Tab-separated table of C-alpha atoms and ligand atoms in Angstrom:
chain	number	residue	atom	x	y	z
A	23	MET	CA	89.410	75.405	145.427
A	24	THR	CA	90.637	78.279	143.401
A	25	ALA	CA	90.980	80.424	146.375
A	26	ALA	CA	93.221	78.212	148.013
A	27	ARG	CA	95.839	78.390	144.822
A	28	THR	CA	98.831	80.066	145.671
A	29	PRO	CA	100.378	82.505	142.881
A	30	SER	CA	102.946	80.223	141.900
A	31	GLN	CA	100.715	77.351	141.088
A	32	ALA	CA	98.532	79.496	139.263
A	33	ALA	CA	101.513	80.696	136.878
A	34	LEU	CA	102.747	77.101	136.538
A	35	ARG	CA	99.073	75.931	135.493
A	36	LEU	CA	99.397	79.099	133.084
A	37	LEU	CA	102.466	77.893	131.618
A	38	ILE	CA	101.461	74.551	131.047
A	39	LEU	CA	98.775	75.783	129.296
A	40	ILE	CA	100.386	78.030	127.108
A	41	ALA	CA	103.786	76.462	126.637
A	42	PRO	CA	102.947	74.321	123.431
A	43	LEU	CA	101.541	77.363	121.584
A	44	TRP	CA	104.475	79.342	122.330
A	45	LEU	CA	106.819	76.526	121.242
A	46	ALA	CA	104.897	75.974	117.955
A	47	GLY	CA	106.230	79.837	117.283
A	48	GLY	CA	105.499	80.774	113.740
A	49	ALA	CA	103.607	77.630	112.685
A	50	ALA	CA	100.988	78.416	115.096
A	51	SER	CA	100.339	81.590	113.522
A	52	ALA	CA	100.059	79.696	109.892
A	53	GLU	CA	97.886	77.473	111.162
A	54	GLU	CA	95.269	80.004	112.505
A	55	ASP	CA	95.912	82.509	109.889
A	56	PRO	CA	94.694	81.027	106.315
A	57	GLY	CA	96.506	83.798	104.511
A	58	ALA	CA	99.806	83.131	106.134
A	59	ARG	CA	99.207	79.710	105.609
A	60	ILE	CA	98.974	80.365	101.666
A	61	ALA	CA	101.395	82.599	101.857
A	62	GLN	CA	103.891	79.990	103.439
A	63	GLU	CA	102.759	76.740	101.880
A	64	GLY	CA	100.411	77.983	99.090
A	65	ASN	CA	97.286	75.156	98.878
A	66	ASP	CA	96.547	72.123	97.938
A	67	ARG	CA	94.718	72.970	94.476
A	68	GLY	CA	98.092	74.071	93.259
A	69	ALA	CA	98.306	77.782	94.208
A	70	THR	CA	102.186	77.909	94.934
A	71	ALA	CA	103.402	79.465	98.366
A	72	CYS	CA	103.668	83.502	97.465
A	73	ILE	CA	106.975	83.753	99.336
A	74	GLN	CA	108.609	81.596	96.952
A	75	CYS	CA	108.615	84.528	94.546
A	76	HIS	CA	107.504	87.568	96.776
A	77	GLY	CA	109.957	87.058	99.481
A	78	GLU	CA	109.426	86.046	103.349
A	79	GLN	CA	108.579	89.424	104.245
A	80	GLY	CA	106.347	90.370	101.034
A	81	GLN	CA	109.448	92.719	100.165
A	82	GLY	CA	109.819	91.155	96.330
A	83	GLN	CA	113.304	90.807	94.810
A	84	SER	CA	114.571	92.893	92.018
A	85	GLN	CA	115.902	89.917	89.603
A	86	PRO	CA	113.785	88.550	87.924
A	87	PRO	CA	111.245	91.075	88.794
A	88	PHE	CA	108.758	90.348	91.460
A	89	PRO	CA	106.580	93.215	93.055
A	90	ARG	CA	106.557	93.331	97.117
A	91	LEU	CA	103.210	92.873	98.236
A	92	ALA	CA	103.901	93.644	102.153
A	93	GLY	CA	101.761	96.805	103.000
A	94	LEU	CA	99.554	97.164	99.794
A	95	PRO	CA	96.134	98.261	100.497
A	96	GLU	CA	93.569	94.902	100.793
A	97	GLN	CA	91.131	95.927	98.398
A	98	TYR	CA	93.633	96.805	95.787
A	99	LEU	CA	95.297	93.326	96.410
A	100	ILE	CA	91.641	91.695	96.319
A	101	GLU	CA	91.376	93.698	92.348
A	102	GLN	CA	94.510	92.470	91.382
A	103	MET	CA	94.125	89.352	92.025
A	104	GLU	CA	90.696	88.789	90.501
A	105	ALA	CA	92.207	90.296	87.520
A	106	TYR	CA	94.420	87.952	87.102
A	107	ARG	CA	91.977	85.262	87.028
A	108	GLU	CA	89.814	86.685	84.948
A	109	GLY	CA	92.762	87.525	82.031
A	110	LEU	CA	92.193	91.606	82.502
A	111	ARG	CA	95.727	91.374	83.713
A	112	PRO	CA	97.623	89.318	81.546
A	113	ASN	CA	100.478	87.343	83.013
A	114	ALA	CA	100.707	83.515	82.930
A	115	THR	CA	102.268	82.830	86.337
A	116	MET	CA	99.786	85.040	88.090
A	117	ALA	CA	96.947	83.883	85.904
A	118	GLN	CA	97.254	80.297	87.135
A	119	ILE	CA	97.883	80.910	90.941
A	120	ALA	CA	94.834	82.984	90.795
A	121	GLN	CA	93.081	80.383	89.136
A	122	ASN	CA	93.617	77.912	92.156
A	123	LEU	CA	92.394	80.446	94.692
A	124	ASP	CA	88.723	80.651	95.920
A	125	ASP	CA	87.251	83.692	96.782
A	126	ASP	CA	87.700	83.517	100.282
A	127	GLU	CA	91.361	82.293	100.103
A	128	ILE	CA	92.094	85.738	97.980
A	129	GLU	CA	90.345	87.823	100.545
A	130	ALA	CA	92.555	86.051	103.188
A	131	ILE	CA	95.770	86.143	101.606
A	132	SER	CA	94.803	90.519	100.638
A	133	ARG	CA	94.407	90.852	104.099
A	134	TYR	CA	97.833	89.048	105.403
A	135	TYR	CA	99.795	91.212	102.851
A	136	ALA	CA	97.604	94.709	103.973
A	137	GLU	CA	98.197	94.319	107.516
A	138	MET	CA	102.168	93.601	106.912
A	139	LYS	CA	104.762	96.145	107.590
A	140	PRO	CA	105.630	97.996	104.370
A	141	ALA	CA	108.523	96.098	102.654
A	142	GLY	CA	110.954	96.252	99.535
A	143	GLY	CA	113.838	98.382	98.210
A	144	PRO	CA	115.245	100.425	97.858
A	145	HIS	CA	116.721	98.996	94.905
A	146	ASP	CA	119.913	99.856	93.105
A	147	VAL	CA	119.682	102.359	90.009
A	148	PRO	CA	121.446	104.927	88.394
A	149	ASP	CA	121.956	108.468	90.060
A	150	ASP	CA	120.920	110.308	86.685
A	151	LEU	CA	117.587	108.435	85.975
A	152	VAL	CA	116.668	108.918	89.602
A	153	ASN	CA	117.052	112.357	89.464
A	154	ARG	CA	115.254	112.756	86.052
A	155	GLY	CA	112.428	110.596	87.489
A	156	ARG	CA	111.824	112.397	90.368
A	157	GLU	CA	111.182	115.815	88.359
A	158	ILE	CA	108.777	114.272	86.437
A	159	ALA	CA	107.133	112.418	89.174
A	160	LEU	CA	107.350	115.344	91.503
A	161	GLU	CA	106.251	118.129	89.156
A	162	GLY	CA	104.619	116.021	85.909
A	163	LEU	CA	105.107	117.612	82.501
A	164	PRO	CA	103.130	121.138	82.618
A	165	GLU	CA	104.067	121.808	78.528
A	166	ARG	CA	102.360	118.533	77.773
A	167	ASN	CA	99.644	118.527	80.552
A	168	ILE	CA	100.849	115.596	82.261
A	169	GLN	CA	100.199	115.971	86.059
A	170	SER	CA	102.766	114.894	88.785
A	171	CYS	CA	102.753	111.180	89.903
A	172	ALA	CA	102.622	112.610	93.567
A	173	SER	CA	99.303	114.461	93.075
A	174	CYS	CA	97.939	110.651	93.563
A	175	HIS	CA	100.740	108.770	94.834
A	176	GLY	CA	102.180	111.185	97.254
A	177	ASP	CA	105.779	112.752	97.403
A	178	GLU	CA	107.507	109.606	97.952
A	179	GLY	CA	105.365	107.061	96.337
A	180	ARG	CA	104.138	105.953	99.855
A	181	GLU	CA	100.554	106.842	99.361
A	182	ARG	CA	97.821	104.438	99.677
A	183	ASN	CA	93.947	104.148	99.393
A	184	PRO	CA	91.928	101.744	98.880
A	185	SER	CA	92.261	101.397	95.181
A	186	LEU	CA	95.329	103.300	94.962
A	187	PRO	CA	98.829	101.480	95.370
A	188	PRO	CA	102.108	102.743	96.995
A	189	LEU	CA	104.842	102.385	94.278
A	190	ALA	CA	107.986	102.919	96.681
A	191	GLY	CA	110.022	99.634	97.002
A	192	HIS	CA	108.832	98.068	93.683
A	193	PRO	CA	111.701	96.523	91.554
A	194	PRO	CA	112.826	98.958	88.684
A	195	ARG	CA	111.895	96.462	86.105
A	196	TYR	CA	108.363	95.673	87.369
A	197	LEU	CA	107.455	99.462	87.605
A	198	MET	CA	108.677	99.834	83.731
A	199	ALA	CA	106.514	96.647	82.502
A	200	GLN	CA	103.682	98.274	84.275
A	201	LEU	CA	103.811	101.613	82.861
A	202	GLN	CA	104.181	99.706	79.148
A	203	ALA	CA	101.321	97.585	79.920
A	204	TYR	CA	99.080	100.490	80.652
A	205	ALA	CA	100.186	102.441	77.543
A	206	HIS	CA	99.417	99.613	75.415
A	207	GLY	CA	96.149	98.733	76.834
A	208	ALA	CA	97.183	95.636	78.193
A	209	ARG	CA	96.283	95.770	81.660
A	210	GLU	CA	92.556	96.665	81.952
A	211	THR	CA	91.847	96.742	85.594
A	212	SER	CA	88.909	98.551	86.954
A	213	LEU	CA	91.482	101.592	87.540
A	214	ALA	CA	93.541	101.218	84.915
A	215	GLY	CA	92.073	103.609	82.559
A	216	LEU	CA	93.255	106.811	84.814
A	217	MET	CA	96.973	105.121	84.519
A	218	GLU	CA	96.556	104.568	80.770
A	219	GLY	CA	95.781	108.450	79.867
A	220	ILE	CA	99.281	109.103	81.571
A	221	ALA	CA	101.105	106.165	80.388
A	222	SER	CA	100.411	106.567	76.939
A	223	GLU	CA	101.550	109.965	76.772
A	224	LEU	CA	105.185	109.131	78.471
A	225	GLU	CA	108.424	108.243	76.298
A	226	GLU	CA	110.088	105.259	77.080
A	227	GLU	CA	112.960	107.323	78.742
A	228	GLU	CA	110.597	108.815	80.851
A	229	MET	CA	108.969	105.730	82.202
A	230	ALA	CA	112.662	104.343	82.848
A	231	ALA	CA	113.936	107.386	84.570
A	232	LEU	CA	110.096	107.117	86.725
A	233	ALA	CA	110.518	103.189	87.451
A	234	ALA	CA	114.028	104.045	88.702
A	235	TYR	CA	112.837	106.902	90.736
A	236	TYR	CA	110.406	105.117	92.859
A	237	ALA	CA	112.340	101.706	92.991
A	238	SER	CA	115.149	104.208	94.504
A	239	LEU	CA	112.904	105.066	97.595
A	240	PRO	CA	112.647	102.347	100.663
A	241	ALA	CA	108.554	100.927	100.633
A	242	HIS	CA	108.742	101.946	104.555
A	243	PRO	CA	110.976	105.152	105.515
A	244	ASP	CA	113.174	103.132	108.062
B	323	HEC	C1	106.707	82.005	90.538
B	323	HEC	C2	106.450	83.180	90.870
B	323	HEC	C3	105.550	83.677	91.953
B	323	HEC	C4	104.629	83.386	92.840
B	323	HEC	C5	104.839	81.690	93.645
B	323	HEC	C6	103.331	84.307	93.307
B	323	HEC	N1	103.714	85.370	92.447
B	323	HEC	FE1	102.606	87.111	92.757
B	323	HEC	N2	103.523	87.699	90.989
B	323	HEC	C7	104.425	86.853	90.330
B	323	HEC	C8	105.146	88.046	89.296
B	323	HEC	C9	106.494	87.776	87.671
B	323	HEC	C10	104.007	88.711	89.189
B	323	HEC	C11	104.122	90.254	87.695
B	323	HEC	C12	103.370	90.022	87.053
B	323	HEC	C13	102.890	91.273	86.538
B	323	HEC	O1	103.821	91.571	85.796
B	323	HEC	O2	101.756	91.348	86.190
B	323	HEC	C14	103.324	89.069	90.207
B	323	HEC	C15	102.211	89.958	90.775
B	323	HEC	C16	101.473	89.998	91.860
B	323	HEC	C17	100.317	90.747	92.395
B	323	HEC	C18	100.620	92.465	91.691
B	323	HEC	C19	101.218	93.328	92.588
B	323	HEC	C20	100.711	94.763	92.085
B	323	HEC	O3	101.713	95.639	92.943
B	323	HEC	O4	100.229	95.250	91.629
B	323	HEC	C21	99.933	90.001	93.422
B	323	HEC	C22	98.829	91.119	94.355
B	323	HEC	C23	100.899	89.014	93.544
B	323	HEC	N3	101.316	88.522	92.426
B	323	HEC	C24	100.071	88.046	94.531
B	323	HEC	C25	100.366	86.371	94.888
B	323	HEC	C26	100.072	85.948	95.864
B	323	HEC	C27	98.805	86.537	96.821
B	323	HEC	C28	100.685	84.703	95.416
B	323	HEC	C29	101.104	83.590	96.184
B	323	HEC	C30	99.373	82.857	96.464
B	323	HEC	C31	101.556	84.907	94.717
B	323	HEC	N4	101.735	86.379	93.955
B	323	HEC	C32	102.669	83.874	94.168
B	323	HEC	C33	105.182	86.047	90.403
B	323	HEC	C34	104.858	84.874	91.660
B	324	HEC	C1	94.765	110.516	89.210
B	324	HEC	C2	95.376	109.404	89.932
B	324	HEC	C3	97.185	109.052	89.255
B	324	HEC	C4	98.150	109.673	89.034
B	324	HEC	C5	98.168	111.322	88.865
B	324	HEC	C6	99.116	109.033	88.953
B	324	HEC	N1	98.355	107.383	88.840
B	324	HEC	FE1	99.556	105.571	88.818
B	324	HEC	N2	98.127	104.576	89.498
B	324	HEC	C7	96.835	105.456	90.117
B	324	HEC	C8	95.908	104.265	90.565
B	324	HEC	C9	94.279	104.401	90.802
B	324	HEC	C10	96.416	102.934	90.137
B	324	HEC	C11	95.884	101.716	90.010
B	324	HEC	C12	95.437	101.254	88.643
B	324	HEC	C13	95.247	99.695	88.536
B	324	HEC	O1	94.243	99.186	89.392
B	324	HEC	O2	95.342	99.032	87.575
B	324	HEC	C14	97.781	103.399	89.582
B	324	HEC	C15	98.922	102.298	89.413
B	324	HEC	C16	100.068	102.736	89.276
B	324	HEC	C17	101.093	101.848	88.726
B	324	HEC	C18	101.111	100.308	89.031
B	324	HEC	C19	101.698	99.892	90.314
B	324	HEC	C20	101.455	98.550	90.673
B	324	HEC	O3	101.373	97.862	91.947
B	324	HEC	O4	101.438	97.377	89.754
B	324	HEC	C21	102.313	102.232	88.296
B	324	HEC	C22	103.567	101.630	88.408
B	324	HEC	C23	101.958	103.909	88.654
B	324	HEC	N3	100.717	103.809	89.030
B	324	HEC	C24	102.967	104.804	87.987
B	324	HEC	C25	102.313	106.084	87.971
B	324	HEC	C26	103.047	107.016	87.561
B	324	HEC	C27	104.829	106.687	87.262
B	324	HEC	C28	102.527	108.279	87.688
B	324	HEC	C29	103.087	109.643	87.066
B	324	HEC	C30	103.394	109.594	85.778
B	324	HEC	C31	101.276	108.073	88.243
B	324	HEC	N4	101.089	106.783	88.322
B	324	HEC	C32	100.456	108.889	88.049
B	324	HEC	C33	96.334	106.518	90.216
B	324	HEC	C34	97.496	107.710	89.630
């Protein structure tokens, strides 16, 4: 007789029902979300837990350089995992991991990181490099017809649309390596062509300055 039940009895029943879920805490979310599970535990076919390198909050790390994943766009993440799997973006560690994930797992892990609050940076980098990098990032190099990075990546490197990654908060050495990879045609992701043209026009010291600038910005403004 439900109508006769007092509020306190109802509350008690509810507590008994939800208590095990509540006590299980974070573990419950990993069980329910396959993306969270792969991030924290990897899978049983040899894909390593992402947090081992990319951090508990997906914030990445400076040294050795591991990029942030938290808050990168979902479609961008899917494209990059497929590129590693197919060797279009050469990296032995990520190739091995991506080859051990199926399409559904790649989608789940990409959704998981895309929904996470942006995290990563600011990294410790020399001020003079940051100042030089900011100048190129915001104004481009008009005398050499190089457009500003900000026109696509946003004023503070936080612009994101489905295929456009934010740059703020990545480790400087990671950003530098990517600019070199584009410049040498080593990164052949679907939209790499846009970056190839730009990166191949940059001097090494300009790349280092740009990498320092974006690394000096936190992924999230607060
Ligand atoms: C053993 C360390 C390690 C583990 C574990 C690892 N990664 Fe990585 N990851 C790297 C390194 C190193 C790079 C940079 C590779 C490069 O230069 O292209 C990277 C790059 C990436 C990128 C490219 C980011 C960008 O901004 O373009 C994605 C996406 C990624 N990893 C996803 C994952 C996922 C998902 C997992 C877990 C299933 C994972 N990684 C596990 C080391 C690791
Ligand atoms: C016309 C738009 C556009 C401009 C201008 C542009 N970018 Fe990009 N950038 C992109 C796109 C699109 C991608 C993703 C390409 C891919 O899938 O590999 C990207 C990717 C990158 C990446 C790789 C990010 C990661 O997580 O691995 C870096 C680093 C980068 N850009 C730096 C720069 C810098 C520095 C400048 C200025 C000198 C610049 N970009 C100007 C569109 C642009």
